[in-house]
Coordinates of C-alpha atoms and ligand atoms in Angstrom, one line a residue:
M1459 CA 0.0 0.1 -0.1
H1460 CA 0.9 3.5 -0.6
I1461 CA 0.3 5.7 2.6
L1462 CA 0.4 9.4 3.2
L1463 CA 0.6 10.9 6.8
L1464 CA -0.1 14.3 7.7
G1465 CA 1.5 16.2 10.2
S1466 CA 5.0 17.0 11.8
G1467 CA 5.1 16.5 15.6
G1468 CA 5.8 13.4 18.1
R1469 CA 2.4 11.9 17.5
E1470 CA 3.1 11.7 13.6
H1471 CA 6.7 10.5 14.3
A1472 CA 5.3 7.5 16.4
L1473 CA 2.5 6.9 14.0
A1474 CA 4.9 6.7 11.1
W1475 CA 7.1 4.5 12.9
K1476 CA 4.3 1.9 13.6
I1477 CA 2.8 2.4 10.1
A1478 CA 6.4 1.8 8.5
A1479 CA 6.7 -1.4 10.6
S1480 CA 3.3 -2.9 8.7
P1481 CA 3.9 -5.4 6.2
L1482 CA 1.1 -3.9 4.1
V1483 CA 3.2 -0.9 3.4
T1484 CA 5.3 -0.4 0.4
K1485 CA 5.8 3.0 0.7
L1486 CA 5.0 6.0 3.4
W1487 CA 5.2 9.6 2.8
C1488 CA 4.7 12.2 5.4
A1489 CA 3.7 15.9 5.1
P1490 CA 5.4 18.0 6.0
G1491 CA 7.3 15.5 8.8
N1492 CA 10.4 16.3 10.5
A1493 CA 13.7 14.8 11.0
G1494 CA 13.0 11.7 12.8
I1495 CA 10.1 11.0 10.7
A1496 CA 12.4 11.1 7.7
R1497 CA 13.9 8.0 8.8
E1498 CA 10.7 6.2 8.4
A1499 CA 8.9 8.0 5.4
E1500 CA 9.7 10.1 2.5
C1501 CA 9.0 13.6 3.7
V1502 CA 7.1 16.2 1.4
A1503 CA 6.7 19.9 1.7
L1504 CA 3.1 19.9 1.3
D1505 CA 1.0 22.5 2.6
I1506 CA -1.6 20.5 4.2
A1507 CA -4.2 23.4 4.7
D1508 CA -4.2 23.2 0.9
H1509 CA -6.6 20.2 0.5
A1510 CA -6.3 20.6 -3.5
A1511 CA -2.5 20.0 -3.1
V1512 CA -2.8 17.0 -1.0
I1513 CA -5.6 15.5 -3.3
G1514 CA -3.0 16.2 -6.2
F1515 CA -0.2 14.6 -4.5
C1516 CA -2.3 11.5 -3.5
K1517 CA -3.3 10.9 -7.3
R1518 CA 0.3 11.3 -8.5
N1519 CA 1.5 8.9 -6.0
A1520 CA -1.6 6.6 -6.1
I1521 CA -2.0 6.8 -2.4
E1522 CA -4.6 4.4 -1.0
L1523 CA -4.9 5.7 2.7
V1524 CA -4.1 9.1 4.1
V1525 CA -3.8 9.4 8.0
V1526 CA -4.5 12.4 9.6
G1527 CA -2.6 13.2 12.6
P1528 CA -3.5 16.7 13.9
E1529 CA -7.2 18.1 14.7
T1530 CA -6.9 21.3 12.3
P1531 CA -7.1 19.4 9.1
L1532 CA -9.9 17.2 10.5
A1533 CA -11.8 20.3 11.4
A1534 CA -11.3 22.0 8.1
G1535 CA -13.0 18.8 6.2
I1536 CA -9.8 17.3 4.8
V1537 CA -11.4 13.7 4.9
D1538 CA -14.7 14.7 3.1
D1539 CA -12.6 16.4 0.5
L1540 CA -10.6 13.6 -0.1
A1541 CA -13.5 11.2 0.1
D1542 CA -14.9 13.4 -2.6
A1543 CA -12.1 12.8 -4.8
G1544 CA -12.3 8.9 -4.0
I1545 CA -9.2 8.7 -1.6
K1546 CA -9.5 6.8 1.8
A1547 CA -8.5 8.6 4.7
F1548 CA -8.6 7.8 8.3
G1549 CA -10.2 10.4 10.5
P1550 CA -13.6 11.9 11.1
G1551 CA -15.4 14.1 8.5
K1552 CA -16.1 17.8 9.4
Q1553 CA -19.4 17.2 11.1
A1554 CA -18.0 14.3 13.4
A1555 CA -14.7 16.6 14.0
L1556 CA -17.2 18.9 16.1
L1557 CA -16.9 16.6 18.8
E1558 CA -13.4 18.6 19.3
G1559 CA -14.3 21.5 17.1
S1560 CA -17.1 22.7 19.3
K1561 CA -17.5 22.1 23.1
G1562 CA -21.2 23.2 23.1
F1563 CA -21.8 20.6 20.2
T1564 CA -20.4 18.0 22.5
K1565 CA -22.0 19.2 25.4
A1566 CA -25.5 19.0 23.8
L1567 CA -24.8 15.4 22.4
C1568 CA -24.2 14.1 26.1
T1569 CA -27.6 15.8 27.1
E1570 CA -29.3 14.0 24.3
F1571 CA -28.0 10.7 25.0
G1572 CA -27.4 10.8 28.6
I1573 CA -23.6 11.1 28.4
P1574 CA -22.2 11.7 31.8
T1575 CA -20.5 15.0 32.0
A1576 CA -20.6 18.1 34.0
S1577 CA -23.6 20.2 34.2
Y1578 CA -23.2 23.3 32.0
G1579 CA -24.5 26.5 30.1
R1580 CA -23.8 27.6 26.3
F1581 CA -23.8 31.3 25.9
G1582 CA -23.5 33.7 23.0
N1583 CA -23.0 36.9 24.9
A1584 CA -21.1 38.4 28.0
A1585 CA -24.1 39.4 30.1
D1586 CA -25.7 36.0 29.9
A1587 CA -22.7 34.3 30.8
L1588 CA -21.9 36.3 33.7
A1589 CA -25.4 36.0 35.3
Y1590 CA -24.6 32.2 35.0
V1591 CA -21.3 32.6 36.7
R1592 CA -23.0 34.8 39.4
E1593 CA -25.9 32.0 40.0
H1594 CA -23.5 29.4 40.2
G1595 CA -20.3 30.7 42.0
A1596 CA -16.9 29.4 41.8
P1597 CA -15.0 27.0 41.4
I1598 CA -16.6 27.0 37.8
V1599 CA -15.2 26.2 34.4
V1600 CA -15.2 28.7 31.6
K1601 CA -14.7 27.3 28.0
A1602 CA -14.2 28.8 24.6
D1603 CA -16.6 26.8 22.1
G1604 CA -14.1 26.5 19.4
L1605 CA -10.5 25.4 18.8
A1606 CA -8.2 27.3 20.8
A1607 CA -4.8 25.3 20.5
G1608 CA -5.5 24.1 24.1
K1609 CA -5.6 27.2 25.8
G1610 CA -9.5 28.1 25.7
V1611 CA -10.3 26.6 29.1
V1612 CA -10.0 28.4 32.3
V1613 CA -10.5 26.8 35.4
A1614 CA -11.6 29.4 37.7
M1615 CA -11.3 29.0 41.2
T1616 CA -12.8 32.3 42.4
R1617 CA -15.8 34.3 40.6
A1618 CA -13.7 37.3 39.6
E1619 CA -11.3 34.6 37.9
A1620 CA -14.5 33.5 36.1
E1621 CA -15.8 36.7 35.2
A1622 CA -12.2 37.8 33.7
A1623 CA -12.1 34.9 31.5
V1624 CA -15.8 35.4 30.4
A1625 CA -14.8 39.1 29.4
M1626 CA -11.7 37.9 28.0
M1627 CA -13.5 35.5 25.7
F1628 CA -16.1 37.7 24.6
D1629 CA -13.5 40.1 24.1
G1630 CA -12.1 38.1 21.4
A1631 CA -8.9 36.7 22.8
F1632 CA -9.6 33.4 20.9
G1633 CA -11.1 35.0 17.9
K1634 CA -14.2 33.4 16.4
A1635 CA -13.4 30.2 18.8
G1636 CA -14.5 32.5 21.6
A1637 CA -17.9 34.0 19.9
E1638 CA -19.6 31.1 22.0
V1639 CA -18.7 30.0 25.5
V1640 CA -19.7 27.0 27.7
I1641 CA -19.5 27.3 31.4
E1642 CA -19.4 24.3 33.3
E1643 CA -19.5 22.6 36.6
Y1644 CA -16.2 22.1 38.2
L1645 CA -15.7 18.3 38.3
V1646 CA -13.6 16.8 41.3
G1647 CA -11.6 13.7 40.7
R1648 CA -8.7 12.1 38.8
E1649 CA -8.1 13.1 35.3
I1650 CA -7.4 10.4 32.8
S1651 CA -7.3 9.9 29.1
F1652 CA -9.2 7.2 27.3
F1653 CA -8.6 6.3 23.6
A1654 CA -10.9 4.0 21.5
L1655 CA -11.4 3.5 17.5
S1656 CA -14.8 3.9 15.7
D1657 CA -15.8 2.9 12.4
G1658 CA -19.4 4.8 12.9
E1659 CA -21.1 2.1 14.3
T1660 CA -18.8 -0.1 16.4
A1661 CA -16.4 1.2 19.0
I1662 CA -13.3 -0.8 20.4
A1663 CA -11.3 0.5 23.3
L1664 CA -7.4 1.1 22.5
A1665 CA -5.8 2.0 26.1
S1666 CA -6.1 4.6 28.9
A1667 CA -2.9 7.1 29.5
Q1668 CA -2.2 10.0 31.9
D1669 CA -0.4 12.9 30.7
H1670 CA 1.5 15.8 32.5
K1671 CA 0.5 19.2 31.3
R1672 CA 2.3 21.7 33.7
V1673 CA 5.8 22.5 32.7
F1674 CA 7.7 21.8 35.6
D1675 CA 8.1 18.9 38.2
Q1676 CA 5.3 18.5 40.8
D1677 CA 2.9 20.0 38.3
Q1678 CA 4.0 23.6 38.8
G1679 CA 4.4 26.4 36.0
P1680 CA 2.0 27.0 33.1
N1681 CA 0.3 24.3 31.1
T1682 CA 1.9 23.3 28.0
G1683 CA 0.6 20.9 25.3
G1684 CA 2.1 17.9 27.4
M1685 CA 5.5 17.2 28.8
G1686 CA 5.3 13.4 29.4
A1687 CA 2.8 10.4 29.5
Y1688 CA 2.3 7.0 30.3
S1689 CA 0.0 4.0 29.9
P1690 CA -2.0 2.0 31.0
T1691 CA -2.8 4.4 33.8
P1692 CA -3.5 1.9 37.1
F1693 CA -6.5 4.1 38.0
V1694 CA -8.5 2.7 34.9
T1695 CA -9.4 -0.7 36.4
P1696 CA -11.3 -3.1 34.4
E1697 CA -14.3 -2.0 35.9
I1698 CA -13.7 1.8 35.1
H1699 CA -12.7 0.8 31.7
G1700 CA -16.0 -0.9 31.4
Q1701 CA -17.9 2.1 32.6
I1702 CA -16.2 4.4 30.4
M1703 CA -17.1 2.0 27.3
E1704 CA -20.6 1.7 28.0
K1705 CA -21.4 4.9 29.6
I1706 CA -19.3 7.4 27.3
I1707 CA -17.7 6.1 24.2
R1708 CA -20.6 3.7 23.1
P1709 CA -23.6 6.1 23.3
T1710 CA -21.4 8.9 21.6
V1711 CA -20.8 6.5 18.6
A1712 CA -24.4 5.7 18.5
G1713 CA -25.5 9.2 18.9
M1714 CA -23.5 10.3 16.1
K1715 CA -24.6 7.7 13.9
A1716 CA -28.3 8.4 14.9
R1717 CA -27.6 12.1 14.0
G1718 CA -26.0 11.0 10.4
T1719 CA -22.9 12.0 11.3
P1720 CA -21.1 8.6 12.0
F1721 CA -17.6 8.9 13.7
R1722 CA -14.9 7.5 12.0
G1723 CA -11.4 7.4 13.5
V1724 CA -9.9 7.7 17.1
L1725 CA -11.9 9.1 20.1
Y1726 CA -9.9 10.4 22.7
A1727 CA -12.0 11.1 25.7
G1728 CA -10.7 13.2 28.5
V1729 CA -12.3 11.8 31.5
M1730 CA -12.7 12.7 35.1
L1731 CA -12.9 9.8 37.7
T1732 CA -15.6 11.3 40.1
A1733 CA -17.2 10.0 43.2
E1734 CA -20.1 9.4 41.2
G1735 CA -18.3 7.6 38.2
P1736 CA -16.6 8.6 35.3
K1737 CA -17.6 11.9 33.6
L1738 CA -16.6 13.2 30.3
F1739 CA -14.9 16.8 30.2
E1740 CA -13.9 17.0 26.6
Y1741 CA -13.4 14.8 23.3
N1742 CA -10.5 15.1 20.9
V1743 CA -10.9 13.6 17.7
R1744 CA -7.6 12.4 17.0
F1745 CA -4.7 10.7 19.0
G1746 CA -3.1 12.6 21.8
D1747 CA 0.4 14.0 21.6
P1748 CA 2.4 12.7 23.6
E1749 CA -0.3 10.0 24.5
C1750 CA -0.1 8.4 21.0
Q1751 CA 3.8 7.8 21.5
V1752 CA 3.1 5.2 24.5
L1753 CA 0.2 3.8 22.6
M1754 CA 2.1 3.0 19.5
L1755 CA 5.0 1.4 21.9
R1756 CA 2.2 -0.6 23.5
M1757 CA 0.3 -1.8 20.4
M1758 CA 1.4 -5.3 19.2
S1759 CA -1.3 -5.4 16.2
D1760 CA -0.5 -4.0 13.0
I1761 CA -2.0 -0.6 13.0
V1762 CA -2.7 -0.3 9.4
P1763 CA -5.7 -2.9 9.1
A1764 CA -7.1 -1.3 12.2
M1765 CA -7.2 2.2 10.3
L1766 CA -8.6 0.5 7.4
A1767 CA -11.4 -1.2 9.3
C1768 CA -12.4 2.2 10.9
C1769 CA -12.7 3.4 7.2
D1770 CA -14.5 0.4 5.9
G1771 CA -17.0 0.0 8.8
Q1772 CA -15.3 -3.3 9.7
L1773 CA -14.5 -2.9 13.5
K1774 CA -17.0 -5.2 14.3
N1775 CA -15.2 -8.4 14.5
F1776 CA -11.5 -6.7 15.0
D1777 CA -9.2 -7.0 18.1
I1778 CA -6.4 -5.0 18.7
R1779 CA -3.6 -6.8 20.5
W1780 CA -1.3 -5.1 23.3
F1781 CA 2.2 -6.0 25.1
S1782 CA 1.6 -6.6 28.6
E1783 CA 4.5 -3.7 29.3
A1784 CA 3.9 -0.2 30.4
A1785 CA 5.2 2.6 28.3
L1786 CA 6.2 6.0 29.2
T1787 CA 7.6 8.9 27.4
V1788 CA 9.3 12.1 28.5
V1789 CA 9.3 15.1 26.4
M1790 CA 12.4 17.3 25.9
A1791 CA 11.8 20.8 25.6
A1792 CA 13.5 24.0 24.5
R1793 CA 14.7 26.3 27.3
G1794 CA 12.0 28.8 27.8
Y1795 CA 9.0 26.6 26.5
P1796 CA 5.8 27.3 26.7
G1797 CA 7.1 30.9 26.3
D1798 CA 9.9 32.4 24.2
Y1799 CA 12.7 29.7 23.3
A1800 CA 15.4 29.5 20.8
K1801 CA 15.6 27.1 17.5
G1802 CA 18.4 25.8 15.8
T1803 CA 20.3 24.6 18.7
R1804 CA 22.3 21.1 18.5
I1805 CA 21.2 18.0 19.9
E1806 CA 23.9 15.0 20.0
G1807 CA 23.7 11.5 21.4
L1808 CA 20.4 10.5 20.1
D1809 CA 21.9 7.1 18.5
D1810 CA 23.3 6.5 22.1
A1811 CA 20.1 6.9 23.7
S1812 CA 18.3 4.7 21.5
M1813 CA 20.5 1.7 21.8
L1814 CA 19.3 1.2 25.2
D1815 CA 16.8 -1.6 26.2
G1816 CA 13.2 -0.9 25.3
V1817 CA 13.8 2.7 24.3
E1818 CA 12.7 4.6 21.2
V1819 CA 13.3 8.1 20.7
F1820 CA 10.5 9.9 18.6
H1821 CA 11.1 13.5 17.0
A1822 CA 8.7 16.3 17.8
G1823 CA 10.2 19.4 16.4
T1824 CA 13.7 18.7 14.9
I1825 CA 15.4 19.5 11.6
E1826 CA 18.4 18.0 10.2
K1827 CA 21.4 20.3 8.7
E1828 CA 24.4 18.9 7.4
G1829 CA 24.2 15.8 9.2
A1830 CA 23.4 17.3 12.6
I1831 CA 19.9 17.4 14.3
L1832 CA 18.8 20.9 15.2
A1833 CA 16.0 21.6 17.6
N1834 CA 13.2 23.2 15.6
G1835 CA 10.2 23.8 18.0
G1836 CA 9.2 23.9 21.5
R1837 CA 8.7 20.4 22.1
V1838 CA 11.5 18.8 20.4
L1839 CA 12.0 15.2 21.3
N1840 CA 9.9 12.4 23.2
V1841 CA 12.1 9.9 24.9
C1842 CA 9.8 6.6 25.3
A1843 CA 10.5 3.5 27.0
L1844 CA 8.5 0.1 27.6
G1845 CA 9.3 -1.6 31.1
R1846 CA 7.5 -4.6 33.1
T1847 CA 6.3 -1.6 35.2
V1848 CA 5.9 2.0 35.0
V1849 CA 8.9 2.3 37.5
E1850 CA 11.1 0.4 34.9
A1851 CA 9.8 2.4 32.1
Q1852 CA 10.6 5.5 33.7
R1853 CA 14.1 4.3 34.7
R1854 CA 14.7 3.5 31.2
A1855 CA 13.5 6.5 29.8
Y1856 CA 15.6 8.8 32.0
A1857 CA 18.8 6.6 31.5
A1858 CA 18.3 7.2 28.0
I1859 CA 17.8 11.4 28.4
D1860 CA 21.0 11.2 30.2
R1861 CA 22.9 10.2 27.4
I1862 CA 21.5 12.9 25.0
R1863 CA 23.7 15.9 24.8
W1864 CA 21.6 19.2 24.4
V1865 CA 22.4 22.0 26.7
D1866 CA 19.7 24.2 25.4
G1867 CA 17.0 21.5 26.1
F1868 CA 15.2 20.4 29.6
C1869 CA 12.6 17.9 30.7
R1870 CA 10.5 17.4 33.5
R1871 CA 12.3 14.5 35.9
D1872 CA 8.7 13.4 37.6
I1873 CA 6.8 11.8 34.6
G1874 CA 4.9 8.8 35.8
W1875 CA 5.0 10.1 39.6
Q1876 CA 1.3 9.0 40.0
A1877 CA 1.8 5.2 38.9
V1878 CA 5.3 5.4 40.3
E1879 CA 4.0 6.2 43.9
R1880 CA 1.3 3.6 43.8
E1881 CA 3.8 1.1 42.8
K1882 CA 6.0 1.8 45.5
A1883 CA 3.3 1.9 47.7
L1884 CA 1.9 -1.4 46.8
K1885 CA 5.3 -3.2 47.3
Ligands
AMP1975 P1 -9.8 20.6 27.9 O1 -9.3 21.8 27.0 O2 -11.3 20.7 27.9 O3 -9.0 19.4 28.2 O4 -9.8 21.4 29.5 C1 -8.2 21.6 30.1 C2 -8.3 21.4 31.2 O5 -9.0 21.7 32.2 C3 -8.6 19.7 31.4 O6 -7.4 18.9 31.3 C4 -8.9 19.7 33.1 O7 -7.8 19.6 33.9 C5 -9.7 21.0 33.2 N1 -11.2 20.8 33.0 C6 -11.8 20.7 32.1 N2 -13.1 20.6 32.3 C7 -13.2 20.6 33.7 C8 -14.3 20.4 34.5 N3 -15.4 20.4 34.1 N4 -13.8 20.5 35.8 C9 -12.8 20.4 36.3 N5 -11.7 20.6 35.2 C10 -11.9 20.6 34.2

């Protein structure tokens, strides 16, 4: 098969690594890719926002499957445009991508189909939103309706913070994405990520994961795109796994089908494990980054037939097998991230790091110049490892990091701490 992967981050490097390992694949391209992806695929300088250009490339190269990594092209309807041109693509169409593209859309679906979530209101003007905040008090959560690059949520611990968030959103801080605002109940509990595949009718679970959003150890400092992750999370017991599938994932897939906009692709549910059971607080319609990296490491089955089954409505009799090991990934970022940082600094020791048992280094933001690997983004590397336990995976990942020579980079040293504390307590 000829496959084209869209995207350029660590998520896409992990996908490229997994797709390239499939015996079904004769050639893999990635647009635009990065220096690590270039080892698995031929990188092409296509503008993925230009759907006509992507279609033209697919036609010229007899592409049989397009795999879409990030959310922006999904929300822009690239899967529909490819389908219209007769090209199969893994990911939801534009309507189904609203599960990520509009918080209000997802809340309405939850209400219609009885999916457990925080109580909420949806507002198109500041006065009504402020009245809701005054009525319900703090803590309360204010969310821009649309895509805001992960920055559109304010968890307000005081009423003043909530009011400021409402004002900021209706003042246009997130442009069109903030023209509507969802305000919801503050959920108390442990937050986990849960991934499932859907072919529009059937959903099958992938795995659970835990990410680490804050930039510094002990969950200090500003939020980021994610500084590390591990899978599985011990807090998703078989019982909770069953509840998430039955109460959240399956009703979502059934609801989307009933509405005539079936969801095909990866459903990534942000779930709070509350005293009343698991509650959904957000959907994403693609793999998480860096959660995808740990999922790909743990997946034993070939991913390509699973993606084809999603596109073709054939998930019903599908099963995905997993390695029993835990996987953990640590993000190495450029000093200064998530604020300003320098590009073009030199990274050495990557081959040395990759030689360690169970270790895989994925590139998130790198370029190659004259044989050297240079940092080219905020999040730059994902140093990943498998281990019999999270403790072992963590030890291996940090041993690999200690072999990487990059004076301008940094990472958290405590990725996986929740599971590590738990494993130590159980001993
Ligand atoms: P989101 O962009 O929806 O993932 O929200 C960003 C972060 O805000 C999440 O990772 C949660 O930590 C937090 N959050 C979102 N919704 C709620 C909620 N209803 N209650 C408490 N925390 C929330």
